[in-house]
Coordinates of C-alpha atoms in Angstrom, one line a residue:
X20 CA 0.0 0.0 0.0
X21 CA 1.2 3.3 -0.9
X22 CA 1.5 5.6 2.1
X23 CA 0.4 9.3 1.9
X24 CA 3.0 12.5 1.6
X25 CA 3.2 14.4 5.0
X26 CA 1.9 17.6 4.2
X27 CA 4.9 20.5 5.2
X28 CA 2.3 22.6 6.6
X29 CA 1.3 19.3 9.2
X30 CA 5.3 18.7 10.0
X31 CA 6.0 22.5 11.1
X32 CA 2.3 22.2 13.2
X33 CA 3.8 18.8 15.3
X34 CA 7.3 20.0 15.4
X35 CA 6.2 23.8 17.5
X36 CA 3.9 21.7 19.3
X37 CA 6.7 19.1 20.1
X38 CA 8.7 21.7 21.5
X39 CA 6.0 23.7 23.2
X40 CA 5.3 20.5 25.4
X41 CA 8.9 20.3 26.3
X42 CA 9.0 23.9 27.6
X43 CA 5.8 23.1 29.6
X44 CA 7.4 19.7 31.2
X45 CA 11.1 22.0 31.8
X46 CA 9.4 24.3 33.6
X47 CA 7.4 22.0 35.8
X48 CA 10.5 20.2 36.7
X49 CA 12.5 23.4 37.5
X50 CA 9.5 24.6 40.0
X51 CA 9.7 21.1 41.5
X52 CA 13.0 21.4 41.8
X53 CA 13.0 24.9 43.7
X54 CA 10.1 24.1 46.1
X55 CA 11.6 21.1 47.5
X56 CA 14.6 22.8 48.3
X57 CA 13.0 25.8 50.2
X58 CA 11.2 22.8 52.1
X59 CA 14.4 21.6 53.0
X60 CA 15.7 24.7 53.9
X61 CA 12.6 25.6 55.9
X62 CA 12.8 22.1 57.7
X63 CA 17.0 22.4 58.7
X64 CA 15.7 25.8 60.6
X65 CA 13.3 24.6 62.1
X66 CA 14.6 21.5 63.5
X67 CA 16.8 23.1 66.4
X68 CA 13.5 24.7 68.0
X69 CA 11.4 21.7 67.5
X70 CA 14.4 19.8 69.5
X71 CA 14.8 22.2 71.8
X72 CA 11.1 21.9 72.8
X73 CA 11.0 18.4 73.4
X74 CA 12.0 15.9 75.8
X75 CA 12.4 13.8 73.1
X76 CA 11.4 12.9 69.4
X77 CA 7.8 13.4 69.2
X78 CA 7.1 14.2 73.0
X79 CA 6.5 18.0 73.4
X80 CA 6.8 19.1 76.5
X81 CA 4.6 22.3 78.1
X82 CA 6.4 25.4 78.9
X83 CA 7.1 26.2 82.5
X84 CA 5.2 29.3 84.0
X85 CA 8.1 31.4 85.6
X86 CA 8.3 31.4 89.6
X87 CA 10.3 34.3 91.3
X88 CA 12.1 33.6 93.9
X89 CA 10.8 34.0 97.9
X90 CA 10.9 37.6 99.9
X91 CA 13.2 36.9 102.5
X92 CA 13.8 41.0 103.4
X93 CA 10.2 41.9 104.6
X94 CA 9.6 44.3 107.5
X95 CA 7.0 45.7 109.7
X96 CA 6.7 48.7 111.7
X97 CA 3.7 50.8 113.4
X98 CA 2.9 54.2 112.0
X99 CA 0.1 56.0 113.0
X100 CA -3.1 53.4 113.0
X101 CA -1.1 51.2 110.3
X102 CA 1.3 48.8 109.7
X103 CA 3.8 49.8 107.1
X104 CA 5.9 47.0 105.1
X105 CA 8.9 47.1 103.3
X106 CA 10.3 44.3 100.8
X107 CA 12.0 44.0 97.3
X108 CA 10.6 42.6 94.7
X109 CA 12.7 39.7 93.1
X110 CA 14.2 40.1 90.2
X111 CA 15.1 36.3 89.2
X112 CA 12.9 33.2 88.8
X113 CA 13.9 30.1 91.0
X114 CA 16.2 28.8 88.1
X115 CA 18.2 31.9 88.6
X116 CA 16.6 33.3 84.8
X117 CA 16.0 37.0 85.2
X118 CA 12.3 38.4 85.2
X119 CA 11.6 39.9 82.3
X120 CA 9.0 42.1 84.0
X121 CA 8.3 43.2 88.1
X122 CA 5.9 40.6 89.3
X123 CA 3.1 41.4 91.1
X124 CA 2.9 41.2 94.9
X125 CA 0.0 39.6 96.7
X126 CA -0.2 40.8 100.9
X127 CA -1.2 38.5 103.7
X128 CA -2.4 39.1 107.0
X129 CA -3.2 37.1 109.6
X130 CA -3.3 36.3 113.5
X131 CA -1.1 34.7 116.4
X132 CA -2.5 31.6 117.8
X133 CA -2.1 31.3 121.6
X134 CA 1.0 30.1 122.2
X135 CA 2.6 33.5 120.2
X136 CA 3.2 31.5 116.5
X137 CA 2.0 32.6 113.6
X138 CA -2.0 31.0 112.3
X139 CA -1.5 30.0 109.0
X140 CA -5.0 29.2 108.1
X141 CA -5.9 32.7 109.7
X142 CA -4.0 34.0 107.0
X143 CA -6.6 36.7 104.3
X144 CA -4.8 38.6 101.3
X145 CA -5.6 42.4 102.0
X146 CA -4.1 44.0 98.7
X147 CA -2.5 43.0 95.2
X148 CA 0.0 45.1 93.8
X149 CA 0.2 44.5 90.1
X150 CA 3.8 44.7 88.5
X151 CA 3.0 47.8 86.1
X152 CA 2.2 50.0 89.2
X153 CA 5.0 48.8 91.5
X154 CA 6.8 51.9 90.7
X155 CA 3.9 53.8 92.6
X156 CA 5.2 51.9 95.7
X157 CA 8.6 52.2 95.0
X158 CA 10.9 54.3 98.2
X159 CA 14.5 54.2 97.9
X160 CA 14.7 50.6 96.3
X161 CA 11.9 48.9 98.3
X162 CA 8.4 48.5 97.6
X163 CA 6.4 50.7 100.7
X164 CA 2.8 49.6 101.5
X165 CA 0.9 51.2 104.8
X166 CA -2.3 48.9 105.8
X167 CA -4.4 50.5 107.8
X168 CA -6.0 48.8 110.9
X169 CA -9.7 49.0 111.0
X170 CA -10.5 51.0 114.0
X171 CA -13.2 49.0 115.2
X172 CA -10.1 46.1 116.0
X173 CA -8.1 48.9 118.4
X174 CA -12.0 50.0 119.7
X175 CA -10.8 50.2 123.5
X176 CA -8.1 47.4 123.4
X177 CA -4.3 48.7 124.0
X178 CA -2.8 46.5 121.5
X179 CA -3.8 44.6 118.3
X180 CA -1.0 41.9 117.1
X181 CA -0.9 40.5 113.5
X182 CA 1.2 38.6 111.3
X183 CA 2.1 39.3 107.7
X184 CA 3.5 37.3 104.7
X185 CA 3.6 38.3 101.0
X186 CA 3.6 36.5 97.5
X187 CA 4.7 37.6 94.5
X188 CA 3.2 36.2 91.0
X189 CA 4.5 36.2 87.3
X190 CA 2.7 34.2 86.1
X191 CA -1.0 33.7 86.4
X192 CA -1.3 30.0 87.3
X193 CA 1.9 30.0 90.1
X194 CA 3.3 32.1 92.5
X195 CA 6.3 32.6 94.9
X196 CA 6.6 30.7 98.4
X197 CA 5.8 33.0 100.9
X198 CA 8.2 35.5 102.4
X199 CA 9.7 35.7 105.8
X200 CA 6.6 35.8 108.5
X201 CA 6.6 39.5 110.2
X202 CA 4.7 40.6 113.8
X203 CA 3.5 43.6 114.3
X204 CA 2.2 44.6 117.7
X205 CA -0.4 48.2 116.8
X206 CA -1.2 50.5 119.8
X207 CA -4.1 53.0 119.6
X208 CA -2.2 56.4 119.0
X209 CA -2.7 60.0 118.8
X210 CA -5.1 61.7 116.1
X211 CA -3.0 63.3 113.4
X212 CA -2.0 67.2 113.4
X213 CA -4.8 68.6 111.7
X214 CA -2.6 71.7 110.2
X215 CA 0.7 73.5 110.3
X216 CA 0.6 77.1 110.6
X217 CA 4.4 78.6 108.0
X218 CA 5.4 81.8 108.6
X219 CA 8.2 82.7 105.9
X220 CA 11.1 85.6 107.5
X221 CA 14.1 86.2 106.1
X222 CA 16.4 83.9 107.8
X223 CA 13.8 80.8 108.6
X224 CA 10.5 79.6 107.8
X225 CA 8.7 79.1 111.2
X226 CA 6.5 76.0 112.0
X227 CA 3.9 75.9 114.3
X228 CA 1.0 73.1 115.2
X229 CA -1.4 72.3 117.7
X230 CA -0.5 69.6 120.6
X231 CA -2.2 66.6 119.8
X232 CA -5.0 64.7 121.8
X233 CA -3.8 61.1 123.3
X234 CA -6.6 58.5 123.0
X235 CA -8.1 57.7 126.2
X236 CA -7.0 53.7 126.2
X237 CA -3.8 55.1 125.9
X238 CA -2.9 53.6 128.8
X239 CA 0.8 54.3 129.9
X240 CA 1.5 56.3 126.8
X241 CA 3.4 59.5 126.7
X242 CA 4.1 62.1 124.3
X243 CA 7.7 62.0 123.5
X244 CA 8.1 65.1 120.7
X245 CA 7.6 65.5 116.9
X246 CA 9.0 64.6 113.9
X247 CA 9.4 67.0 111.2
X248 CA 9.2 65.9 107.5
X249 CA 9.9 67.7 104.8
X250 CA 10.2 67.4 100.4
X251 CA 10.8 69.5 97.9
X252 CA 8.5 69.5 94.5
X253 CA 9.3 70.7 91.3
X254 CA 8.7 74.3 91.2
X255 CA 7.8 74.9 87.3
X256 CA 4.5 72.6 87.9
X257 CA 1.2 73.8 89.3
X258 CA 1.2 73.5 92.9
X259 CA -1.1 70.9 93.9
X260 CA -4.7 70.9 95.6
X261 CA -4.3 71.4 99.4
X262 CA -4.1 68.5 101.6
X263 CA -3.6 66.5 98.1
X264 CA -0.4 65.4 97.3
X265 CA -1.4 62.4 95.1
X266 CA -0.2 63.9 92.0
X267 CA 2.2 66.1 93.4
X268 CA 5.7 66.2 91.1
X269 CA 8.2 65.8 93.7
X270 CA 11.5 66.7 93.3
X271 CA 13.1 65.4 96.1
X272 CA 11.1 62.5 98.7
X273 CA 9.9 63.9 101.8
X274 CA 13.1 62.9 104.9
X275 CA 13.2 64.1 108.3
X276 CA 14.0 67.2 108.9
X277 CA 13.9 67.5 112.6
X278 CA 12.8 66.3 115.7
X279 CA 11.4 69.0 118.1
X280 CA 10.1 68.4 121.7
X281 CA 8.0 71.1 121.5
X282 CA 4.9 71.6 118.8
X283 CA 7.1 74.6 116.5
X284 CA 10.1 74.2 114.6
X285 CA 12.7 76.9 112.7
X286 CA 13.7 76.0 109.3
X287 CA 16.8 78.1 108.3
X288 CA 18.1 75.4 105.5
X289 CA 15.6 76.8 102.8
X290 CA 16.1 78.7 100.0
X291 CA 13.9 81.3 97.9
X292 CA 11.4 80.6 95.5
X293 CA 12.0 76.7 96.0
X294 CA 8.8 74.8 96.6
X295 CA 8.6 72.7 99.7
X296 CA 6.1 70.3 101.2
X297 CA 6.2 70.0 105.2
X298 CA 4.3 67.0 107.6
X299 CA 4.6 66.6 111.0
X300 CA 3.9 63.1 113.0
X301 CA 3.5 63.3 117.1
X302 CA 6.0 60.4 118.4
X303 CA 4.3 58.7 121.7
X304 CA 5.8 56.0 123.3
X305 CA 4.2 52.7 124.9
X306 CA 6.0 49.6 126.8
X307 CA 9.6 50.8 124.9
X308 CA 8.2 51.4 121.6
X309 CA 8.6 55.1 119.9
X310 CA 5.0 55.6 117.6
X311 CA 4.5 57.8 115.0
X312 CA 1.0 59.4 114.1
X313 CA -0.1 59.7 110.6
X314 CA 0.5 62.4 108.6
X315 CA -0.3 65.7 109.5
X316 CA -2.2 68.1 106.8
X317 CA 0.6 68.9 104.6
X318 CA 1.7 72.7 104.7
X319 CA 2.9 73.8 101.0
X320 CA 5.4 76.7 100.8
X321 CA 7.1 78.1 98.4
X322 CA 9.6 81.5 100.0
X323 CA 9.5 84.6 98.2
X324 CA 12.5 87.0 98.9
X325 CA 10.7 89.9 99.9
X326 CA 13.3 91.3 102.6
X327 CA 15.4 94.4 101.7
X328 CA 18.9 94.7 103.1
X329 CA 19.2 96.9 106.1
X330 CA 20.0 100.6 105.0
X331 CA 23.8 101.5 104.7
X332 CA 25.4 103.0 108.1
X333 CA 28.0 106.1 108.9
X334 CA 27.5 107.8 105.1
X335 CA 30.6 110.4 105.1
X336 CA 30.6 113.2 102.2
X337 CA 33.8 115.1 102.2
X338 CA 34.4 118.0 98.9
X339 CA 37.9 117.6 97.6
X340 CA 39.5 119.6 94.9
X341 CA 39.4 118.3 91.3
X342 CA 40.5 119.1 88.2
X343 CA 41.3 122.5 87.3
X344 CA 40.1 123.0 91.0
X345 CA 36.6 121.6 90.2
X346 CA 35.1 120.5 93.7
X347 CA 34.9 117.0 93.7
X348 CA 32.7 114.9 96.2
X349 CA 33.8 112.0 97.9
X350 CA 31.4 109.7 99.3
X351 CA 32.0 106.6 101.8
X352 CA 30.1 104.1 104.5
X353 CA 30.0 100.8 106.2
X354 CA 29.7 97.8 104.0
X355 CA 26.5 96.0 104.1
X356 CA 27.0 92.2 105.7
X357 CA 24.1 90.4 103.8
X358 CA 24.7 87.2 101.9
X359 CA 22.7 88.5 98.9
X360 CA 23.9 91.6 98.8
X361 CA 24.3 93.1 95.1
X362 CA 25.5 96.5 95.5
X363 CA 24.4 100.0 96.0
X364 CA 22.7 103.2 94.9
X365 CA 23.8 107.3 95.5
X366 CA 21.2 109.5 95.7
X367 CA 21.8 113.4 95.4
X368 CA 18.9 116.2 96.4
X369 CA 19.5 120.0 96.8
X370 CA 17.1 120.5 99.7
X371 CA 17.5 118.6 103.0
X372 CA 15.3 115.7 103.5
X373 CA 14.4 114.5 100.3
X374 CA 15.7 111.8 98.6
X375 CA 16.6 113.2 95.3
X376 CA 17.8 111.2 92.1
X377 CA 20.2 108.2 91.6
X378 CA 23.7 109.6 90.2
X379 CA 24.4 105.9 89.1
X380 CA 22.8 103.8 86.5
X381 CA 24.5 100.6 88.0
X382 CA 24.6 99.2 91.0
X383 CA 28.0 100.1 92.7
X384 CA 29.6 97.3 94.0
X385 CA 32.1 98.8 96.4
X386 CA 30.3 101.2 99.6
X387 CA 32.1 104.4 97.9
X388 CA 31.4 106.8 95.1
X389 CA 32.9 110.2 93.7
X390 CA 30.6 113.0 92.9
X391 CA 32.2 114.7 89.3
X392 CA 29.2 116.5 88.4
X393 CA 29.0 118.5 91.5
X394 CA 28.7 122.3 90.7
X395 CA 30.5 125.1 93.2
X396 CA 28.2 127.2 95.2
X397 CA 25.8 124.6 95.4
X398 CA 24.6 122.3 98.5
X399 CA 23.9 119.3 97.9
X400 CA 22.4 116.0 100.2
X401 CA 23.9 112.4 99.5
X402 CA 22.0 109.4 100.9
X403 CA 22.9 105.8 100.0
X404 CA 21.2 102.2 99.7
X405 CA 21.5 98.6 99.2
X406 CA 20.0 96.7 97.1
X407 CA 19.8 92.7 96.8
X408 CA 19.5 90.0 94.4
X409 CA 16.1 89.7 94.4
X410 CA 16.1 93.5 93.7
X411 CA 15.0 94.1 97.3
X412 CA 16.3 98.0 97.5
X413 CA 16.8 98.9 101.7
X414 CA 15.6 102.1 103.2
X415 CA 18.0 105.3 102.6
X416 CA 20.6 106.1 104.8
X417 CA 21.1 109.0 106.5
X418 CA 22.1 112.0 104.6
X419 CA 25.4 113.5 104.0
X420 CA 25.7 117.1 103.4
X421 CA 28.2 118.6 101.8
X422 CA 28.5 122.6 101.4
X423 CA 30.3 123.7 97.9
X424 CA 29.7 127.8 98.6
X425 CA 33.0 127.8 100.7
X426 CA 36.3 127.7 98.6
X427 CA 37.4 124.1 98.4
X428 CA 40.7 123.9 101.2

């Protein structure tokens, strides 16, 4: 049988289409080709992480929540109808792995049980302070917290004696052990100062408040003096709301300042236009103990230097001759002894007892001055002041007189 001619036309058609399925399976390979090798990559990354996370082959284990480590630093102490506590927060888990963030810090109080040792199921949390606001708490390192004493526990009783513990938390499901187990034995003391009366001078500002009132169970209780507190707050803010010092910008903490015997107190380590927060507590003392009160109502003063210098003494005008025998008159006095002393002012008048006009534009910095401008035959009355930093001028001197109608000697 004869077999039919291949038509060019029909050759050219299989041959592109040849090729054209050879491209398509090239292509396909090479994409193959890449994707199992970013698998392995992805895989050979991967595989230190999964290992790390396992106990072994194909056993994950759960992670651990982190536990900080135990208080062991935590103290008690009475102040006013309160029990203060210190402590610092750990900074390490139990491992000895840093904490990433301040953990929060659960408080406990409980009770004694007969025999002077500590109840543990009497045990109640009273507060939880969450790690974000710790810095709230925060004095000199340690975190502060003052829980009060409900009244109706003191009532009539002389003492009240309770136990603390505290917990701190990182994670939500586990906690600390507890800390170290403080006692606290709380007397009924005095009622707070209700206000300080400041008076500002030039050399002190002067503290005054009213005695306090000792309870009436205060049985063998004696006031023993004061304690005077005092802080500094940043002067370019608003002053805060009295009696509020909540959010008061403090640029120094309140310390103790002094400790009086007697209900009034001089403070002459101030300075002007510095802004300064005071608080007084009574101190009574029971069976050894020395108690503070609570807080007094805070007392907010800021000095203002309003105080001129006292007025220059023994002013001395004596005419000598000048140039070309032009009377000149030479001025002197005491020096001034203030601390903020900045200089002093001349003041010339041609009738007796008034003050006249300032010969100077500056302030002279030395207590003399020489008079070129004064004219012969005229009579003339110097007086002097001093002026202060604050721009405080003093009253004038007495006056000088000095008598240029006589021929200068």
């Amino acid at each position: 049988m004869k077999s039919r001619p291949v038509h060019p036309i029909a050759t050219i058609c299989h041959t592109e289409r040849s090729e054209e399925r050879f491209s398509i399976e090239r292509f396909l390979l090479d994409e193959s080709a890449f994707l199992l090798s970013r698998c392995q990559t992805v895989a050979l990354l991967l595989a230190p992480l999964v290992l790390a996370g396992c106990g072994a082959p194909g056993e994950p284990q759960p992670l651990t929540p982190p536990v900080p480590t135990a208080i062991t630093d935590l103290t008690a102490h009475q102040r006013g109808n309160a029990v203060e506590l210190d402590f610092t927060l750990p900074s390490h888990r139990t491992g000895g792995e840093h904490l990433l963030q301040p953990p929060a810090a659960e408080i406990f109080r409980g009770t004694l049980k007969p025999d002077g040792s500590p109840d543990n199921k009497s045990f109640r949390l009273v507060t939880t302070i969450p790690g974000a606001l710790a810095q709230n708490y925060a004095n000199d390192g340690k975190i502060q917290f003052s829980d009060a004493i409900p009244a109706t526990d003191l009532g009539a009783n002389r003492s009240v004696t309770v136990a603390y513990r505290v917990r701190t938390r990182a994670a939500k499901d586990r906690d600390s052990a507890d800390s170290n187990t403080v006692i606290a034995k709380v007397f009924p003391v005095a009622d707070k100062i209700p206000s300080i009366d400041a008076k500002v001078t030039q050399t002190a500002i002067e503290l005054s408040w009213p005695a306090p009132v000792l309870p009436a169970s205060s049985s063998g209780q004696a006031l023993f003096g004061y304690h005077v507190y005092r802080g500094e707050l940043d002067a370019a803010e608003p002053a805060p709301a009295a009696n509020n010092l909540s959010g008061a910008k403090w640029k120094s903490p309140l310390v103790l300042l002094a400790q009086p015997v007697e209900n009034s107190y001089s403070d002459t380590l101030f300075e002007f236009n510095k802004a300064y927060v005071y608080l007084v507590r009574s101190v009574t003392t029971v069976a050894g103990n020395s108690i503070e009160s609570d807080n007094s109502a805070p007392a907010i003063v800021t000095p203002r230097d309003i105080f001129p210098p006292a007025a220059p003494q023994n002013l001395v005008a004596a005419v000598l001759p000048g140039e070309n025998n032009a009377p000149v008159v030479d001025l002197s006095w005491s020096i001034n002894t203030e601390s903020d002393l900045a200089g002093y002012r001349v003041y010339r008048s041609e009738k007796q007892g008034e003050r006249g006009q300032p010969l100077q534009s500056e302030l002279l910095l030395a207590p003399s001055f020489r008079d070129l401008t004064a004219k012969p035959g005229q009579q003339y009355w110097y007086t002097a002041t001093a002026v202060d930093r604050a721009g405080n001028e003093s009253a004038p001197s007495d006056q000088a007189q000095a008598d240029l109608t006589e021929p200068v000697p």
